[in-house]
Amino acid sequence: MFLKKIIILLFKGREMDKINDLLRYNDISSFDKNVDIALGNVAIYNDRFNAFCRVYYDDINVNRKRINDSILKNKHKKLAGMIVGLKDLFCYMDHPVQAASKILEGFVPSYDATVVRLISEEGGLIIGHQNCDEFGMGSSTTNSIYGESHNLLDYSRTTGGSSGGSSLAVQANMCHISLATDTGGSVRQPASYCGVIGFKPSYGVISRFGVIEHASSFDTVGILGRHIDDISDVFSVISRSDSSDLSMSKHSCSDVENKVYYRVCVLKNTIELGCLQEEVKEGISSFLNKLGSSIILDEIVFDRIEYCSAVYFSLTTIEANSNLARYTGMNYGYRSMDYKSYDEMLINTRSEGFGFEVKKRLLLANYLFETNDVNKYIDKSISLRKYFIDRFVDIFSKYDFIVLPVTTTTAFKIGSHDSERSDWDDILTTLASITGYPAISIPCSCDKDGMPFGVQIIGNIYGDKTLFNFVKLLYNKNII
Ligand code: GLN
């Protein structure tokens, strides 16, 4: 056992030794060097571990020169120096985007997603699109036409998903920041497995114009990075109202409340779960013990939490069914060669173009609609969603933050996830998605094999900046 541990550590040491760490983005004099480091890491790791599905070398050369000139003239913008990757769901003008699906083969958008435009306008360097689960449906980046992604710390383990390519790219120092989507945990869960920070904002505060939809009442644009300051800098640039996205909230994120002390509650029934890996249990409890006297800590029970994944899957599959109805082969993307009528074209295009997981969810949605008693599933899910939101309103009238695990375990071996744990993994992240509250996964500790896991902190609705401030405080006090 001991020998095995030493061998694992030696192997990991060698893999990790080859990684060059990116310097901080705001040290702008290092920009050129950073681009070389990032592309060097892409060259060493990408073929094997599969973070980026496309890297845009020609654009990088042009934009790098332009950004460098602005730095030399001291006219650089707020995000100058930042190297950014995009999950394969973000439209980037004149570059293909496919949602990791055959159905979007050949699709090249003629516009930028608003967030992509804002990042570019502020001097960020976009280097490519990243692997993910098809349309963001999955938890291990295995449902992808580009093949699966692998965890840099252990090739046999998952990066998580659906934003696995995005978390891996940050883990492997291929970029400072990845822009991804979090519908039910797709930013927070891979962040936990890869040992990086993953942030899901309050619902509706970041524009989704130009971001390929999964489930519209859940989808958010999330941010992955290594440093909380980088994430909050990007958030301040992209959390703007946008007339192209009418689904945005009218509320803006209030400024930070600086408090003398914070009130935190931990969800007792999540940290005492029988299926929680022992090290995760210990890691979270030692994190809580370190919070100290300036933070008031209580334990509360969140009843009915076990229904989260049922609520999430019934509502998201129905929304996905409607969002994905546009992929007919008629207007863009893949079209089957095998048809004699419009109906046949539609059926064959969708049968050949969508992967197994997407088809499974579309069938489930149709089943939920077809059933004679729609109320049995949908109305119940909607009323449970309301119950969870009411419960959050009540909790946040007494507390500033909720703490819970992000995942039950560290990264599992690809293709071997225990079903009880996988259900609880969905529950732990979908709670904040169902309610629309901001949540973050920050690296907490590691298991005996050196695999990392995060702790999840949920903030009050539109309290995204207060959440960042709290996390900064935790880093400043060496609590994490
Ligand atoms: N695992 C969840 C799902 O498959 C997460 C999806 C997401 O956040 N995009 O639906």
XYZ file of C-alpha atoms and ligand atoms in Angstrom:
490
model
C 0.000 0.000 0.000
C 2.769 2.362 1.113
C 4.860 1.409 -1.926
C 1.883 1.994 -4.218
C 1.468 5.464 -2.716
C 5.128 6.318 -3.323
C 4.910 5.099 -6.925
C 1.767 7.188 -7.508
C 3.448 10.275 -6.052
C 6.611 9.751 -8.115
C 4.563 9.318 -11.279
C 2.499 12.389 -10.518
C 5.600 14.342 -9.681
C 7.026 13.587 -13.112
C 3.825 14.521 -14.951
C 3.411 17.721 -12.997
C 7.102 18.640 -13.279
C 6.688 19.153 -16.993
C 3.993 21.749 -16.444
C 5.020 25.316 -16.645
C 2.976 27.513 -14.372
C 1.422 30.555 -15.941
C 2.467 33.807 -14.324
C -0.301 36.063 -13.069
C -2.206 37.745 -15.877
C -2.061 41.193 -14.334
C 1.722 41.131 -14.385
C 1.363 42.509 -17.904
C 5.097 42.619 -18.624
C 4.926 38.779 -18.621
C 2.198 38.623 -21.251
C 4.370 37.410 -24.111
C 6.091 34.875 -21.929
C 2.711 33.675 -20.639
C 1.398 33.060 -24.152
C 4.463 30.929 -24.847
C 3.978 29.019 -21.599
C 0.274 28.401 -22.297
C 0.904 27.215 -25.855
C 3.837 25.116 -24.632
C 1.526 23.347 -22.165
C -1.034 22.846 -24.935
C 1.699 21.277 -27.083
C 2.788 18.902 -24.313
C -0.581 17.861 -22.880
C -3.430 18.501 -25.232
C -3.214 15.470 -27.512
C -3.134 13.075 -24.602
C -5.459 14.710 -22.056
C -7.881 16.478 -24.454
C -8.615 19.949 -23.071
C -8.980 21.981 -26.287
C -10.855 20.726 -29.328
C -9.541 23.647 -31.412
C -6.725 26.148 -30.823
C -6.721 29.238 -33.057
C -3.017 29.799 -33.668
C -3.432 32.358 -36.483
C -5.732 34.545 -34.398
C -3.489 34.190 -31.387
C -0.559 35.617 -33.374
C -2.532 38.623 -34.595
C -4.245 39.387 -31.284
C -1.144 38.816 -29.217
C 0.671 41.500 -31.197
C -2.239 43.915 -30.852
C -2.459 43.359 -27.083
C 1.304 43.656 -26.720
C 1.266 46.981 -28.582
C -1.404 48.309 -26.244
C 0.700 47.241 -23.269
C 3.825 48.909 -24.680
C 1.874 52.125 -25.254
C 0.404 51.841 -21.777
C -3.075 51.874 -23.287
C -4.068 48.404 -22.248
C -7.514 47.454 -21.018
C -8.638 45.816 -17.804
C -8.151 42.177 -18.855
C -4.982 42.707 -20.909
C -2.635 39.812 -20.261
C -5.415 37.308 -19.582
C -5.412 34.111 -21.634
C -8.898 32.667 -22.032
C -10.417 29.420 -23.311
C -14.078 28.885 -24.280
C -16.219 25.830 -23.699
C -17.480 24.558 -27.054
C -20.833 26.267 -26.434
C -19.790 29.905 -26.925
C -20.153 31.581 -30.303
C -16.901 33.189 -31.431
C -17.381 34.962 -34.733
C -16.027 33.092 -37.792
C -14.879 30.124 -35.686
C -16.717 26.795 -35.650
C -18.656 25.843 -32.537
C -20.325 22.455 -32.107
C -21.482 21.856 -28.516
C -19.316 18.711 -28.841
C -22.060 17.335 -31.097
C -22.189 15.975 -34.612
C -25.487 17.806 -35.100
C -23.659 21.162 -35.315
C -20.992 19.928 -37.729
C -19.923 22.742 -40.039
C -21.669 25.516 -38.085
C -19.693 28.767 -38.029
C -21.385 31.663 -36.201
C -21.335 35.098 -37.765
C -21.361 36.862 -34.397
C -19.725 36.758 -30.974
C -21.502 35.772 -27.797
C -21.818 38.948 -25.702
C -19.410 37.582 -23.075
C -16.846 36.735 -25.749
C -17.112 40.257 -27.171
C -16.753 41.826 -23.706
C -13.680 39.725 -22.874
C -12.031 40.595 -26.216
C -12.873 44.290 -25.929
C -11.218 44.381 -22.505
C -7.989 42.872 -23.860
C -8.429 39.167 -23.054
C -6.721 36.776 -25.495
C -9.038 33.968 -26.625
C -7.035 30.919 -27.630
C -9.559 28.223 -28.514
C -12.614 26.090 -27.819
C -12.620 23.400 -25.153
C -14.019 19.883 -24.926
C -17.249 19.223 -23.002
C -20.187 16.851 -22.811
C -22.584 17.204 -25.745
C -24.772 20.292 -25.140
C -23.478 20.295 -21.560
C -25.247 17.026 -20.730
C -23.046 14.849 -18.583
C -20.687 14.735 -15.617
C -17.466 13.290 -17.012
C -16.764 14.803 -20.467
C -17.228 11.403 -22.054
C -20.344 12.277 -24.111
C -18.371 14.188 -26.711
C -17.603 13.765 -30.398
C -14.041 14.818 -29.558
C -13.538 11.847 -27.206
C -13.109 11.926 -23.441
C -10.923 14.252 -21.381
C -8.526 12.934 -18.717
C -7.503 14.331 -15.344
C -3.942 15.647 -15.422
C -3.251 14.192 -11.971
C -4.282 10.684 -12.979
C -4.968 9.722 -16.595
C -7.403 6.984 -15.588
C -9.648 9.457 -13.774
C -12.272 11.902 -14.966
C -11.901 15.668 -15.223
C -15.581 15.850 -14.347
C -18.086 17.471 -16.639
C -19.693 18.805 -18.518
C -16.949 21.477 -18.590
C -14.092 18.945 -18.255
C -11.970 20.432 -21.037
C -12.329 23.847 -19.424
C -11.286 22.729 -15.930
C -8.423 20.656 -17.357
C -7.142 23.633 -19.376
C -6.883 25.691 -16.175
C -5.442 22.742 -14.234
C -2.745 22.291 -16.917
C -1.926 26.013 -17.086
C -3.047 26.272 -20.719
C -5.022 29.425 -19.901
C -5.717 31.683 -16.926
C -9.487 31.510 -17.275
C -12.042 29.271 -18.944
C -15.526 30.532 -19.719
C -17.971 27.663 -19.371
C -21.625 27.015 -18.578
C -23.117 25.733 -15.344
C -26.672 24.430 -15.677
C -26.574 21.944 -12.813
C -22.971 21.905 -11.630
C -20.907 21.726 -14.808
C -18.422 24.344 -13.628
C -18.293 23.534 -9.908
C -17.964 19.734 -10.154
C -15.038 19.631 -12.642
C -13.358 22.441 -10.687
C -13.517 20.231 -7.596
C -12.030 17.210 -9.411
C -9.239 19.245 -11.023
C -8.251 21.354 -7.999
C -9.204 24.750 -9.447
C -11.855 27.361 -8.616
C -15.250 27.175 -10.350
C -17.893 29.885 -10.006
C -21.575 29.829 -10.981
C -23.195 33.282 -10.837
C -26.702 34.244 -9.757
C -29.144 33.306 -12.499
C -29.617 36.120 -15.010
C -26.687 38.409 -14.199
C -24.453 37.406 -17.135
C -25.718 37.582 -20.709
C -26.292 34.274 -22.488
C -26.634 35.805 -25.940
C -24.595 33.605 -28.290
C -24.257 30.760 -25.777
C -25.746 27.471 -27.007
C -28.717 26.569 -24.818
C -29.261 23.512 -22.686
C -32.040 24.374 -20.180
C -32.971 28.032 -20.241
C -34.284 28.508 -16.708
C -31.064 26.972 -15.318
C -28.244 27.910 -17.732
C -25.597 30.326 -16.459
C -22.187 31.405 -17.743
C -19.607 30.248 -15.205
C -15.932 31.037 -14.749
C -13.025 28.681 -13.966
C -9.618 29.884 -12.822
C -6.832 29.448 -10.315
C -7.134 32.777 -8.533
C -10.244 34.302 -7.013
C -9.085 37.805 -8.081
C -8.952 36.702 -11.733
C -12.457 35.297 -11.474
C -13.833 38.440 -9.845
C -12.083 40.622 -12.479
C -13.718 38.635 -15.285
C -17.074 38.726 -13.502
C -16.942 42.513 -13.220
C -16.352 42.751 -16.989
C -19.040 40.296 -18.119
C -21.848 40.896 -15.584
C -23.465 43.733 -17.527
C -26.976 44.160 -18.791
C -27.356 43.243 -22.441
C -30.281 44.234 -24.637
C -29.668 41.118 -26.755
C -30.612 38.869 -23.831
C -34.113 39.675 -22.649
C -34.005 36.894 -20.079
C -31.510 38.809 -17.945
C -32.468 39.854 -14.467
C -33.333 43.498 -13.818
C -31.381 43.260 -10.576
C -27.719 44.060 -10.694
C -25.247 42.564 -8.275
C -25.068 44.843 -5.301
C -21.738 46.062 -4.059
C -19.933 44.191 -1.401
C -21.148 44.387 2.118
C -18.146 44.506 4.395
C -19.106 42.866 7.613
C -17.485 42.602 11.000
C -18.493 38.982 11.130
C -20.180 36.512 8.798
C -22.913 34.008 9.599
C -22.423 30.669 7.926
C -24.557 27.562 8.010
C -23.513 24.123 6.951
C -26.037 21.640 5.585
C -25.777 18.894 8.187
C -27.479 16.250 6.053
C -24.897 16.718 3.291
C -21.756 16.475 5.421
C -23.050 13.416 7.235
C -23.926 11.488 4.082
C -23.035 7.822 4.300
C -21.711 7.818 0.739
C -19.286 10.725 1.321
C -15.652 9.653 0.879
C -13.971 9.724 4.303
C -11.320 12.274 3.254
C -14.000 14.598 1.867
C -15.871 14.403 5.171
C -12.679 15.116 7.127
C -11.541 17.873 4.753
C -14.816 19.775 5.018
C -14.939 19.443 8.781
C -11.362 20.677 9.138
C -12.237 23.614 6.833
C -15.189 24.434 9.124
C -13.005 24.152 12.223
C -10.563 26.670 10.775
C -13.233 29.319 10.182
C -12.515 30.824 13.610
C -14.310 33.253 15.821
C -15.096 35.998 13.296
C -17.443 33.570 11.571
C -20.563 32.317 13.315
C -21.209 28.739 12.305
C -24.414 26.719 12.663
C -25.569 23.383 11.361
C -28.981 23.159 9.710
C -30.942 20.358 8.096
C -32.163 21.019 4.561
C -35.166 18.768 4.196
C -36.282 17.331 0.837
C -32.808 17.989 -0.625
C -32.841 14.416 -1.915
C -35.461 15.455 -4.507
C -33.108 17.936 -6.191
C -31.888 15.634 -8.935
C -35.452 14.526 -9.838
C -36.579 18.162 -10.004
C -33.496 19.100 -12.006
C -33.766 16.295 -14.556
C -37.512 16.569 -15.125
C -37.372 20.334 -15.719
C -34.072 20.492 -17.639
C -34.954 17.669 -20.021
C -38.223 19.403 -20.898
C -36.443 22.699 -21.514
C -33.695 20.951 -23.486
C -36.331 19.228 -25.607
C -37.644 22.619 -26.647
C -34.184 24.207 -27.112
C -32.883 21.343 -29.213
C -35.969 21.226 -31.467
C -34.205 23.690 -33.803
C -31.658 21.071 -34.905
C -33.549 19.673 -37.864
C -30.878 19.620 -40.559
C -32.826 22.328 -42.344
C -31.022 25.550 -41.523
C -27.541 24.761 -40.259
C -25.284 22.053 -38.953
C -25.382 18.382 -39.897
C -27.904 16.919 -42.351
C -28.308 13.200 -43.004
C -27.561 12.093 -46.593
C -30.215 9.446 -46.296
C -33.771 10.790 -46.861
C -36.610 10.890 -49.364
C -38.985 13.235 -47.542
C -38.790 16.116 -45.084
C -39.894 13.861 -42.228
C -37.244 11.305 -43.066
C -34.578 14.020 -43.249
C -35.587 15.262 -39.814
C -35.701 11.823 -38.231
C -32.445 10.610 -39.766
C -30.591 13.864 -39.110
C -31.538 13.845 -35.435
C -30.957 10.095 -35.033
C -27.483 10.317 -36.567
C -26.566 13.757 -35.231
C -27.325 13.470 -31.506
C -25.358 11.211 -29.185
C -26.777 8.636 -26.756
C -27.117 10.874 -23.668
C -28.874 13.676 -25.548
C -31.283 11.244 -27.196
C -31.969 9.617 -23.819
C -32.903 12.994 -22.316
C -35.080 13.995 -25.264
C -36.928 10.694 -24.971
C -37.386 11.240 -21.243
C -38.797 14.718 -21.900
C -41.245 13.324 -24.429
C -42.244 10.602 -22.030
C -42.912 13.207 -19.321
C -45.079 15.169 -21.765
C -46.893 12.164 -23.159
C -47.853 10.707 -19.831
C -51.530 11.132 -19.049
C -50.741 12.717 -15.740
C -48.308 15.542 -16.511
C -48.937 16.985 -13.067
C -47.434 13.940 -11.521
C -43.962 15.036 -12.585
C -43.895 18.594 -13.833
C -46.199 20.371 -11.404
C -44.574 18.529 -8.550
C -41.113 19.613 -9.731
C -42.234 23.211 -10.108
C -43.721 23.278 -6.636
C -40.599 21.687 -5.164
C -38.524 24.328 -6.947
C -40.644 26.982 -5.257
C -40.227 25.208 -1.932
C -36.418 25.233 -2.310
C -36.428 28.938 -3.203
C -38.647 29.813 -0.207
C -36.324 27.803 2.001
C -33.327 29.717 0.640
C -35.039 33.065 1.260
C -35.608 31.994 4.843
C -32.047 30.686 5.330
C -30.486 33.827 3.856
C -32.540 36.005 6.182
C -30.443 34.490 8.975
C -27.150 33.562 7.282
C -24.728 35.045 4.747
C -23.507 31.750 3.279
C -24.344 28.075 3.028
C -21.516 25.528 3.042
C -21.747 21.998 1.631
C -19.559 19.576 -0.309
C -19.289 19.948 -4.100
C -18.987 16.226 -4.736
C -19.160 13.065 -2.652
C -15.698 11.899 -3.756
C -12.568 12.965 -5.565
C -12.428 12.328 -9.339
C -13.729 8.841 -10.084
C -12.182 6.442 -12.581
C -13.535 7.076 -16.065
C -16.492 4.779 -16.748
C -16.978 3.658 -13.151
C -19.221 5.917 -11.135
C -21.221 4.439 -8.299
C -24.905 5.254 -8.848
C -25.707 6.384 -5.280
C -22.745 8.739 -5.298
C -23.548 10.005 -8.765
C -27.112 10.826 -7.666
C -25.809 12.716 -4.630
C -23.212 14.504 -6.770
C -26.091 15.860 -8.849
C -28.026 16.814 -5.718
C -25.096 18.710 -4.185
C -24.658 20.977 -7.196
C -28.193 21.262 -8.544
C -29.527 22.829 -5.321
C -27.964 26.207 -6.221
C -29.014 25.771 -9.872
C -32.654 25.061 -9.082
C -32.815 28.134 -6.855
C -30.615 30.354 -9.061
C -28.286 31.416 -6.214
C -24.542 32.078 -6.798
C -22.186 29.283 -5.755
C -18.487 28.592 -5.886
C -16.256 25.550 -5.575
C -12.872 26.254 -4.015
C -10.089 23.699 -3.562
C -10.367 22.301 -0.035
C -7.936 19.391 0.357
C -6.742 16.119 -1.226
C -7.299 12.419 -0.621
C -4.549 9.890 0.119
C -3.797 9.542 -3.614
C -3.232 13.279 -3.933
C -6.524 13.865 -5.778
C -8.143 17.206 -4.920
C -11.699 18.054 -3.896
C -13.486 21.331 -3.315
C -15.824 22.851 -0.785
C -18.942 24.606 -2.045
C -20.134 27.970 -0.750
C -23.517 29.356 -1.799
C -24.119 33.109 -1.434
C -27.287 35.168 -1.315
C -29.062 35.935 -4.581
C -27.248 38.802 -6.398
C -24.627 38.688 -3.632
C -21.984 37.413 -6.065
C -19.472 40.113 -5.119
C -19.988 39.500 -1.407
C -19.294 35.821 -2.096
C -16.002 36.753 -3.809
C -15.059 38.925 -0.869
C -15.708 36.128 1.564
C -13.574 33.727 -0.476
C -10.789 36.343 -0.635
C -10.974 36.617 3.152
C -10.638 32.823 3.462
C -7.520 32.931 1.278
C -6.075 35.927 3.130
C -6.531 34.189 6.467
C -4.996 30.972 5.089
C -8.182 29.092 5.899
C -8.019 27.505 2.444
N -24.363 16.834 -14.711
C -25.386 17.779 -15.052
C -26.143 17.285 -16.271
O -25.696 16.376 -16.906
C -24.733 19.086 -15.245
C -25.005 19.794 -16.508
C -24.499 21.182 -16.610
O -24.327 21.907 -15.619
N -24.312 21.622 -17.863
O -27.188 17.795 -16.596
